[in-house]
């Protein structure tokens, strides 16, 4: 029985074996009662309707596929970050849990010199300056002392950096709205750090990653009782940026950090690489520019963590940048280069169709669920979850990337009563007028897990009030499932 194979102590850490046949003489397991679940759904729907919103609910027995409870389950709705479940499912199906993204340095050798050093990537969302240092040390080991120009090859992705629907909030400079690119450093953001000095002196200001942003202005250190005040404007300056800073920071205070997304991320990794090369003692003689797609000789490389590990940024932390990078990368091999969001959406839709979970009204446009881009139904989402859990090739990694109720991620403060059992594994979703929650209630031995999806829309200003009502639905399902032993 599948439930026995998904023992709570091992679901996230070991591969799930193929189900063993159930002996014909074995009595059927008890099914959870549904009265309390239906009552919780009634309360959710009544309250949401009073606010002018609507709900979609589907709770499904994973072993049998039987609907335990449904409500408007076929109505397409904006799933918010529950769209990341689709991205994770498609990525695991297409690439596999062990897939690692490759970033490399390429170029021809001319003695101890590389005339054109090419930095090339295929969509690794986790690349940082430390990885550039690792590759630079490989160059030093190979005896390379000089580089002509530094080229950044962004050709694995197209040049539409802004994911679909992100332009609905164009003036937002927060990191959650960062653009995507084939070579992306520090999630295509820059971080300004301000460390106070002694009263009356300039604070220490730095920007990471290095090399792409020039700092103009000063931040003064004031007396300890003064409040913090920091101004920051990022202004294009040629192919780089200028950070215009001002304000003050009190003596003895913590380091202030401000993180902003980049607008055009294409050359930022190249400038950071140039800074790293020169810091390591490799002289860079020429400019940083785009190009190098035809260069084939690999000089140094870095591989990301396995996809199964990277996906935890999606399921547990709801990282939009990771979601959009992985989403777009899915079109890199199947649909040819350069990958586009449109080709990625088509690829993901085909995965849903092949898995038998695509329904009329489903719309896939971006990989994160931000803004008004996607449409899912509660039934299709619960069906996807059921399909993932029954697929032994991806089940462990798919479950492991979800937040565990009362333990970690976006569910750290919810379902604490189930934390010791690790029973609630789910993905949250939040927009201004959308609240969603989809995942699993994992079962005790002898019982089948439940897959559930709760999608609530058109509740502007009431999202925080919706969450406890959704939680009561899941809590009721968990209580009845565990009581059915």
Coordinates of C-alpha atoms in Angstrom, one line a residue:
X1 CA 0.0 0.0 0.0
X2 CA 1.3 3.5 -0.9
X3 CA 0.7 4.9 2.5
X4 CA 3.0 2.3 4.1
X5 CA 5.7 3.2 1.6
X6 CA 5.5 6.9 2.6
X7 CA 6.4 6.5 6.2
X8 CA 6.7 10.0 7.7
X9 CA 10.2 9.4 8.9
X10 CA 11.6 8.7 5.5
X11 CA 9.6 10.5 2.9
X12 CA 12.0 13.3 2.4
X13 CA 15.2 11.4 2.7
X14 CA 15.0 8.2 0.8
X15 CA 13.8 6.9 -2.5
X16 CA 10.2 5.4 -2.5
X17 CA 10.1 1.8 -3.7
X18 CA 7.4 0.5 -6.0
X19 CA 4.2 -0.4 -4.2
X20 CA 3.8 -4.0 -3.2
X21 CA 0.5 -5.7 -4.2
X22 CA -2.1 -5.8 -1.5
X23 CA -3.1 -9.4 -0.6
X24 CA -6.6 -10.1 -1.7
X25 CA -7.6 -11.3 1.8
X26 CA -6.6 -8.1 3.5
X27 CA -9.5 -6.0 4.8
X28 CA -9.9 -2.6 3.2
X29 CA -8.5 0.3 5.2
X30 CA -10.9 2.6 7.0
X31 CA -11.8 5.7 5.1
X32 CA -11.7 9.0 6.9
X33 CA -15.1 10.5 7.8
X34 CA -15.9 13.7 6.0
X35 CA -18.5 15.5 8.1
X36 CA -16.0 17.8 9.9
X37 CA -14.2 18.5 6.7
X38 CA -17.4 19.5 4.9
X39 CA -18.3 21.8 7.9
X40 CA -14.9 23.5 7.7
X41 CA -15.3 24.0 3.9
X42 CA -18.8 25.4 4.5
X43 CA -17.5 27.9 7.0
X44 CA -14.7 28.9 4.5
X45 CA -17.1 29.3 1.6
X46 CA -19.7 31.2 3.6
X47 CA -17.2 33.7 4.9
X48 CA -15.4 34.1 1.5
X49 CA -18.7 34.7 -0.3
X50 CA -19.6 37.4 2.3
X51 CA -16.4 39.2 1.2
X52 CA -17.3 38.8 -2.5
X53 CA -14.8 36.1 -3.2
X54 CA -15.0 32.5 -4.4
X55 CA -13.4 29.2 -3.4
X56 CA -12.3 26.0 -5.1
X57 CA -11.5 22.9 -3.0
X58 CA -10.5 19.4 -3.8
X59 CA -9.4 16.7 -1.3
X60 CA -8.4 13.4 -2.9
X61 CA -7.4 10.0 -1.6
X62 CA -4.0 9.4 -3.2
X63 CA -4.2 5.6 -3.4
X64 CA -7.7 5.3 -4.9
X65 CA -8.2 8.7 -6.5
X66 CA -11.5 9.0 -4.8
X67 CA -12.7 12.5 -4.0
X68 CA -13.0 13.0 -0.2
X69 CA -14.4 16.5 -0.5
X70 CA -14.9 18.9 -3.3
X71 CA -16.3 22.4 -3.8
X72 CA -16.2 24.3 -7.1
X73 CA -13.2 22.1 -7.9
X74 CA -13.4 22.7 -11.7
X75 CA -13.4 26.5 -11.6
X76 CA -10.2 28.0 -13.0
X77 CA -8.6 30.4 -10.5
X78 CA -5.4 32.4 -10.1
X79 CA -3.3 30.0 -8.0
X80 CA -0.7 32.6 -6.8
X81 CA 2.4 30.8 -5.8
X82 CA 0.7 27.4 -6.0
X83 CA 1.8 27.7 -9.6
X84 CA 5.2 26.7 -8.3
X85 CA 3.9 23.2 -7.9
X86 CA 3.4 23.0 -11.6
X87 CA 7.0 24.3 -12.2
X88 CA 8.5 21.8 -9.7
X89 CA 6.5 18.9 -11.2
X90 CA 7.5 19.7 -14.8
X91 CA 11.1 20.2 -13.8
X92 CA 11.4 16.9 -12.1
X93 CA 9.6 15.1 -14.9
X94 CA 11.7 16.7 -17.7
X95 CA 15.2 17.1 -16.0
X96 CA 15.1 14.6 -13.1
X97 CA 16.0 15.2 -9.5
X98 CA 19.7 14.7 -10.1
X99 CA 20.0 17.4 -12.8
X100 CA 22.7 20.1 -12.2
X101 CA 22.9 23.4 -14.1
X102 CA 26.3 24.1 -15.7
X103 CA 28.1 27.4 -15.8
X104 CA 31.5 27.5 -17.5
X105 CA 34.4 29.6 -18.6
X106 CA 35.4 29.1 -22.2
X107 CA 38.2 30.3 -24.4
X108 CA 41.3 29.6 -26.5
X109 CA 44.7 29.5 -24.9
X110 CA 47.6 31.6 -26.2
X111 CA 50.4 30.7 -23.8
X112 CA 49.4 32.1 -20.4
X113 CA 46.8 34.4 -22.0
X114 CA 43.1 33.9 -23.0
X115 CA 42.2 36.5 -25.7
X116 CA 38.5 36.2 -25.0
X117 CA 37.2 34.6 -21.8
X118 CA 33.6 33.6 -22.2
X119 CA 31.2 33.2 -19.2
X120 CA 28.3 31.0 -20.2
X121 CA 25.3 29.6 -18.3
X122 CA 22.2 27.6 -18.8
X123 CA 19.9 29.1 -16.1
X124 CA 21.5 28.2 -12.8
X125 CA 19.4 30.3 -10.2
X126 CA 22.0 29.7 -7.4
X127 CA 25.2 31.2 -9.0
X128 CA 27.1 33.6 -6.8
X129 CA 30.5 35.3 -6.6
X130 CA 31.9 32.4 -4.7
X131 CA 31.4 30.1 -7.7
X132 CA 33.2 32.7 -9.9
X133 CA 36.2 32.4 -7.5
X134 CA 36.1 28.6 -7.7
X135 CA 36.3 28.8 -11.5
X136 CA 39.0 31.4 -11.3
X137 CA 41.2 29.2 -9.2
X138 CA 40.9 26.6 -12.0
X139 CA 42.3 29.2 -14.4
X140 CA 45.2 29.9 -12.0
X141 CA 45.9 26.2 -11.8
X142 CA 46.0 26.0 -15.6
X143 CA 48.7 28.8 -15.6
X144 CA 46.5 31.5 -17.0
X145 CA 47.8 35.0 -16.1
X146 CA 46.2 37.3 -18.6
X147 CA 42.7 37.7 -20.2
X148 CA 41.9 40.0 -23.1
X149 CA 38.2 40.7 -23.0
X150 CA 35.5 39.2 -20.8
X151 CA 32.5 38.0 -22.7
X152 CA 29.1 37.0 -21.3
X153 CA 27.2 34.5 -23.3
X154 CA 23.5 34.9 -22.5
X155 CA 22.3 33.1 -25.6
X156 CA 20.7 30.1 -23.7
X157 CA 17.8 32.4 -22.9
X158 CA 16.1 35.0 -25.1
X159 CA 16.5 38.7 -24.2
X160 CA 13.1 39.1 -22.6
X161 CA 14.4 39.5 -19.0
X162 CA 11.0 40.3 -17.5
X163 CA 8.8 37.2 -17.0
X164 CA 5.2 37.3 -18.2
X165 CA 2.9 39.5 -16.1
X166 CA 5.8 41.1 -14.1
X167 CA 5.2 44.3 -16.0
X168 CA 2.0 44.7 -14.0
X169 CA 4.2 46.2 -11.3
X170 CA 7.0 48.0 -13.3
X171 CA 8.1 50.4 -10.5
X172 CA 8.8 47.7 -8.0
X173 CA 12.5 47.3 -7.3
X174 CA 12.3 44.7 -4.6
X175 CA 14.2 41.4 -5.2
X176 CA 11.0 39.3 -5.6
X177 CA 10.5 40.9 -9.1
X178 CA 14.1 40.3 -10.4
X179 CA 14.6 39.6 -14.1
X180 CA 15.9 36.3 -15.4
X181 CA 18.9 35.6 -17.6
X182 CA 20.9 32.6 -18.7
X183 CA 23.9 33.8 -16.6
X184 CA 22.6 35.3 -13.4
X185 CA 24.6 36.3 -10.3
X186 CA 23.1 36.7 -6.8
X187 CA 19.6 36.3 -8.3
X188 CA 20.1 39.3 -10.5
X189 CA 20.1 41.7 -7.5
X190 CA 22.6 44.0 -5.9
X191 CA 23.0 44.4 -2.1
X192 CA 24.1 47.7 -0.5
X193 CA 25.7 47.2 2.9
X194 CA 26.4 50.2 5.2
X195 CA 28.5 49.7 8.3
X196 CA 28.7 52.5 10.9
X197 CA 32.0 54.0 11.9
X198 CA 32.6 56.4 14.8
X199 CA 30.4 59.5 15.2
X200 CA 31.1 62.2 12.6
X201 CA 32.9 59.9 10.2
X202 CA 31.7 58.3 6.9
X203 CA 30.2 54.9 7.2
X204 CA 31.7 52.0 5.1
X205 CA 29.5 51.4 2.1
X206 CA 29.9 48.4 -0.2
X207 CA 27.9 46.7 -3.0
X208 CA 27.7 43.0 -3.8
X209 CA 28.3 41.4 -6.2
X210 CA 31.4 43.4 -6.9
X211 CA 32.4 45.3 -10.1
X212 CA 29.1 46.3 -11.5
X213 CA 28.1 49.3 -9.4
X214 CA 30.0 52.4 -8.6
X215 CA 29.2 54.1 -5.3
X216 CA 28.6 57.9 -5.3
X217 CA 28.0 59.8 -2.1
X218 CA 28.5 59.1 1.5
X219 CA 26.5 58.0 4.6
X220 CA 27.5 59.8 7.8
X221 CA 27.8 58.1 11.2
X222 CA 25.8 60.0 13.8
X223 CA 25.2 59.7 17.6
X224 CA 23.7 56.5 18.9
X225 CA 20.3 57.9 19.6
X226 CA 19.7 59.1 16.0
X227 CA 17.4 57.0 13.8
X228 CA 18.6 55.3 10.6
X229 CA 18.1 57.0 7.3
X230 CA 19.4 55.7 4.0
X231 CA 18.7 56.9 0.5
X232 CA 19.6 54.9 -2.6
X233 CA 19.1 55.5 -6.3
X234 CA 20.5 53.1 -8.9
X235 CA 21.2 55.0 -12.1
X236 CA 22.6 53.5 -15.4
X237 CA 26.1 54.7 -16.3
X238 CA 27.3 53.2 -19.6
X239 CA 27.1 49.5 -19.3
X240 CA 27.2 49.6 -15.5
X241 CA 25.3 51.2 -12.6
X242 CA 25.9 54.1 -10.3
X243 CA 24.6 53.8 -6.7
X244 CA 23.8 57.3 -5.4
X245 CA 23.7 57.1 -1.6
X246 CA 23.0 59.4 1.2
X247 CA 21.7 59.6 4.8
X248 CA 23.0 58.6 8.1
X249 CA 23.4 55.7 10.4
X250 CA 23.9 55.8 14.2
X251 CA 27.1 54.8 15.8
X252 CA 27.1 51.2 17.1
X253 CA 24.1 50.1 15.1
X254 CA 23.8 47.0 13.1
X255 CA 24.9 46.8 9.4
X256 CA 22.1 48.2 7.2
X257 CA 21.5 46.2 4.0
X258 CA 19.3 47.2 1.1
X259 CA 18.7 44.7 -1.7
X260 CA 17.4 45.8 -5.1
X261 CA 16.7 44.0 -8.4
X262 CA 18.6 44.8 -11.6
X263 CA 16.8 46.1 -14.6
X264 CA 19.2 44.9 -17.3
X265 CA 21.2 41.9 -15.8
X266 CA 23.2 40.9 -18.9
X267 CA 26.6 42.3 -18.1
X268 CA 26.6 42.2 -14.3
X269 CA 28.1 38.7 -14.1
X270 CA 30.9 39.7 -16.5
X271 CA 31.9 42.7 -14.4
X272 CA 31.9 40.6 -11.3
X273 CA 34.1 38.1 -13.0
X274 CA 36.5 40.8 -14.1
X275 CA 36.7 42.0 -10.5
X276 CA 37.4 38.4 -9.2
X277 CA 40.0 37.7 -11.9
X278 CA 41.9 40.9 -11.0
X279 CA 41.7 40.2 -7.3
X280 CA 43.2 36.7 -8.0
X281 CA 46.1 38.2 -9.9
X282 CA 44.9 37.6 -13.4
X283 CA 45.2 40.8 -15.5
X284 CA 42.2 41.7 -17.6
X285 CA 43.3 43.9 -20.5
X286 CA 40.0 44.5 -22.4
X287 CA 36.3 45.3 -21.8
X288 CA 33.3 43.4 -20.6
X289 CA 30.8 42.7 -23.4
X290 CA 28.2 40.3 -24.7
X291 CA 29.1 37.4 -27.0
X292 CA 31.1 34.2 -27.3
X293 CA 28.3 31.9 -28.2
X294 CA 30.6 30.0 -30.7
X295 CA 33.5 29.4 -28.3
X296 CA 33.7 25.6 -27.5
X297 CA 36.8 25.1 -25.4
X298 CA 36.0 24.7 -21.7
X299 CA 38.5 26.0 -19.3
X300 CA 36.7 25.9 -16.0
X301 CA 33.2 25.0 -14.8
X302 CA 30.8 24.9 -11.9
X303 CA 27.8 22.6 -11.4
X304 CA 24.8 23.6 -9.2
X305 CA 23.3 21.6 -6.4
X306 CA 20.9 18.9 -7.7
X307 CA 17.6 20.1 -9.0
X308 CA 15.9 18.2 -6.1
X309 CA 17.8 20.5 -3.7
X310 CA 17.2 23.7 -5.7
X311 CA 13.5 23.1 -5.7
X312 CA 13.3 23.6 -2.0
X313 CA 13.7 27.4 -2.7
X314 CA 10.4 27.1 -4.5
X315 CA 8.3 24.9 -2.2
X316 CA 9.6 25.9 1.2
X317 CA 10.6 29.6 0.6
X318 CA 8.5 30.5 -2.4
X319 CA 11.4 32.1 -4.2
X320 CA 10.1 33.7 -7.4
X321 CA 13.5 34.1 -9.1
X322 CA 14.3 30.4 -8.7
X323 CA 10.9 29.5 -10.0
X324 CA 11.2 31.7 -13.1
X325 CA 14.8 30.6 -13.9
X326 CA 13.9 26.9 -13.6
X327 CA 10.7 27.4 -15.6
X328 CA 12.4 29.1 -18.5
X329 CA 15.3 26.6 -18.5
X330 CA 12.8 23.8 -19.3
X331 CA 12.6 25.1 -22.8
X332 CA 16.3 25.2 -23.3
X333 CA 16.6 21.6 -24.5
X334 CA 13.2 20.6 -25.7
X335 CA 12.2 23.7 -27.7
X336 CA 15.7 24.8 -28.8
X337 CA 17.7 27.9 -28.0
X338 CA 17.2 30.5 -27.0
X339 CA 14.6 29.5 -24.4
X340 CA 11.6 31.8 -24.1
X341 CA 8.9 32.1 -21.5
X342 CA 6.4 31.2 -24.2
X343 CA 8.2 28.0 -25.2
X344 CA 8.6 27.1 -21.6
X345 CA 4.9 27.6 -21.0
X346 CA 4.1 25.3 -24.0
X347 CA 6.6 22.7 -22.7
X348 CA 5.0 22.7 -19.2
X349 CA 1.5 22.5 -20.6
X350 CA 2.6 19.4 -22.6
X351 CA 3.9 17.9 -19.4
X352 CA 0.5 18.4 -17.7
X353 CA -1.2 16.9 -20.7
X354 CA 1.0 13.9 -20.8
X355 CA 0.4 13.4 -17.0
X356 CA -3.3 13.5 -17.5
X357 CA -3.8 16.5 -15.2
X358 CA -4.5 19.2 -17.8
X359 CA -8.1 20.6 -17.7
X360 CA -10.1 23.1 -19.7
X361 CA -9.4 26.6 -18.4
X362 CA -5.9 25.9 -17.2
X363 CA -3.4 28.7 -18.2
X364 CA 0.3 28.5 -17.7
X365 CA 2.3 31.7 -18.5
X366 CA 4.9 32.1 -15.8
X367 CA 6.6 29.8 -13.3
X368 CA 6.2 31.7 -10.1
X369 CA 2.5 32.5 -9.9
X370 CA 3.2 36.2 -9.5
X371 CA 0.6 38.7 -10.6
X372 CA -2.3 37.8 -12.9
X373 CA -0.7 35.2 -15.2
X374 CA -1.9 31.6 -14.5
X375 CA -5.1 29.7 -13.9
X376 CA -5.5 26.3 -12.2
X377 CA -8.4 24.4 -10.8
X378 CA -8.5 22.8 -7.4
X379 CA -9.1 19.4 -9.0
X380 CA -6.2 19.7 -11.5
X381 CA -3.8 20.8 -8.7
X382 CA -4.9 17.9 -6.4
X383 CA -4.6 15.6 -9.3
X384 CA -1.0 16.8 -10.0
X385 CA -0.1 16.3 -6.4
X386 CA -1.6 12.7 -6.5
X387 CA 0.3 11.9 -9.7
X388 CA 3.6 13.2 -8.3
X389 CA 3.3 11.1 -5.1
X390 CA 2.5 8.0 -7.1
X391 CA 5.6 8.5 -9.4
X392 CA 8.5 6.7 -7.6
X393 CA 11.0 8.6 -9.8
X394 CA 10.1 12.0 -8.4
X395 CA 7.9 11.5 -5.3
X396 CA 10.6 11.8 -2.6
X397 CA 12.1 15.0 -4.1
X398 CA 8.6 16.5 -4.8
X399 CA 7.5 16.0 -1.2
X400 CA 10.8 17.1 0.3
X401 CA 10.7 20.5 -1.4
X402 CA 7.4 21.4 0.2
X403 CA 7.1 23.3 3.5
X404 CA 6.4 21.1 6.5
X405 CA 3.7 22.4 8.8
X406 CA 5.0 23.8 12.0
X407 CA 8.6 23.1 11.0
X408 CA 10.0 25.2 8.1
X409 CA 9.5 27.5 5.2
X410 CA 6.2 29.4 4.8
X411 CA 4.4 26.9 7.0
X412 CA 6.8 27.3 10.0
X413 CA 4.1 29.1 12.1
X414 CA 1.2 27.0 10.9
X415 CA 0.0 23.4 11.7
X416 CA 2.2 23.2 14.8
X417 CA 0.0 20.5 16.2
X418 CA 1.2 18.3 13.4
X419 CA 4.8 19.2 13.4
X420 CA 6.1 16.1 15.3
X421 CA 4.4 13.8 12.7
X422 CA 5.4 15.9 9.7
X423 CA 1.9 15.3 8.4
X424 CA 1.2 18.5 6.6
X425 CA 3.4 19.2 3.6
X426 CA 2.2 22.1 1.4
X427 CA 2.8 25.1 -0.8
X428 CA 1.3 28.4 0.2
X429 CA 0.2 31.2 -2.2
X430 CA -0.5 34.9 -1.5
X431 CA -1.4 37.8 -3.7
X432 CA -3.3 41.0 -2.9
X433 CA -6.6 39.2 -3.4
X434 CA -5.6 35.6 -3.6
X435 CA -4.9 32.9 -0.9
X436 CA -4.0 29.4 -1.8
X437 CA -2.8 26.2 -0.1
X438 CA -2.1 22.9 -1.8
X439 CA -0.3 19.8 -0.7
X440 CA -0.6 16.6 1.3
X441 CA -1.8 15.2 4.6
X442 CA 0.6 12.3 4.9
X443 CA -0.9 9.3 6.6
X444 CA -0.1 6.9 9.4
X445 CA 0.8 3.3 8.5
X446 CA -2.1 1.5 6.8
X447 CA -3.7 4.6 5.5
X448 CA -3.6 6.5 2.2
X449 CA -2.3 10.0 2.1
X450 CA -4.6 12.8 1.0
X451 CA -3.8 15.4 -1.7
X452 CA -5.6 18.7 -1.3
X453 CA -5.9 22.1 -3.0
X454 CA -7.7 25.1 -1.7
X455 CA -7.8 28.2 -4.0
X456 CA -9.5 31.4 -2.8
X457 CA -9.8 34.5 -5.0
X458 CA -11.2 38.0 -5.0
X459 CA -10.7 38.6 -1.3
X460 CA -8.7 41.8 -1.4
X461 CA -7.8 43.0 2.1
X462 CA -8.9 39.7 3.6
X463 CA -6.1 37.4 2.7
X464 CA -4.8 37.1 6.2
X465 CA -8.3 36.3 7.5
X466 CA -8.7 33.6 4.9
X467 CA -5.6 31.6 6.0
X468 CA -7.0 30.3 9.4
X469 CA -10.2 29.2 7.6
X470 CA -8.2 27.2 5.1
X471 CA -6.1 25.8 7.9
X472 CA -9.2 24.5 9.6
X473 CA -10.1 22.6 6.5
X474 CA -6.7 20.9 6.4
X475 CA -6.7 20.3 10.1
X476 CA -10.1 18.6 10.0
X477 CA -8.9 16.4 7.1
X478 CA -5.8 15.5 9.1
X479 CA -7.7 14.7 12.3
X480 CA -10.1 12.4 10.5
X481 CA -7.4 10.7 8.5
X482 CA -5.3 9.9 11.6
X483 CA -8.4 9.0 13.6
X484 CA -9.3 6.4 10.9
X485 CA -6.5 4.1 11.9

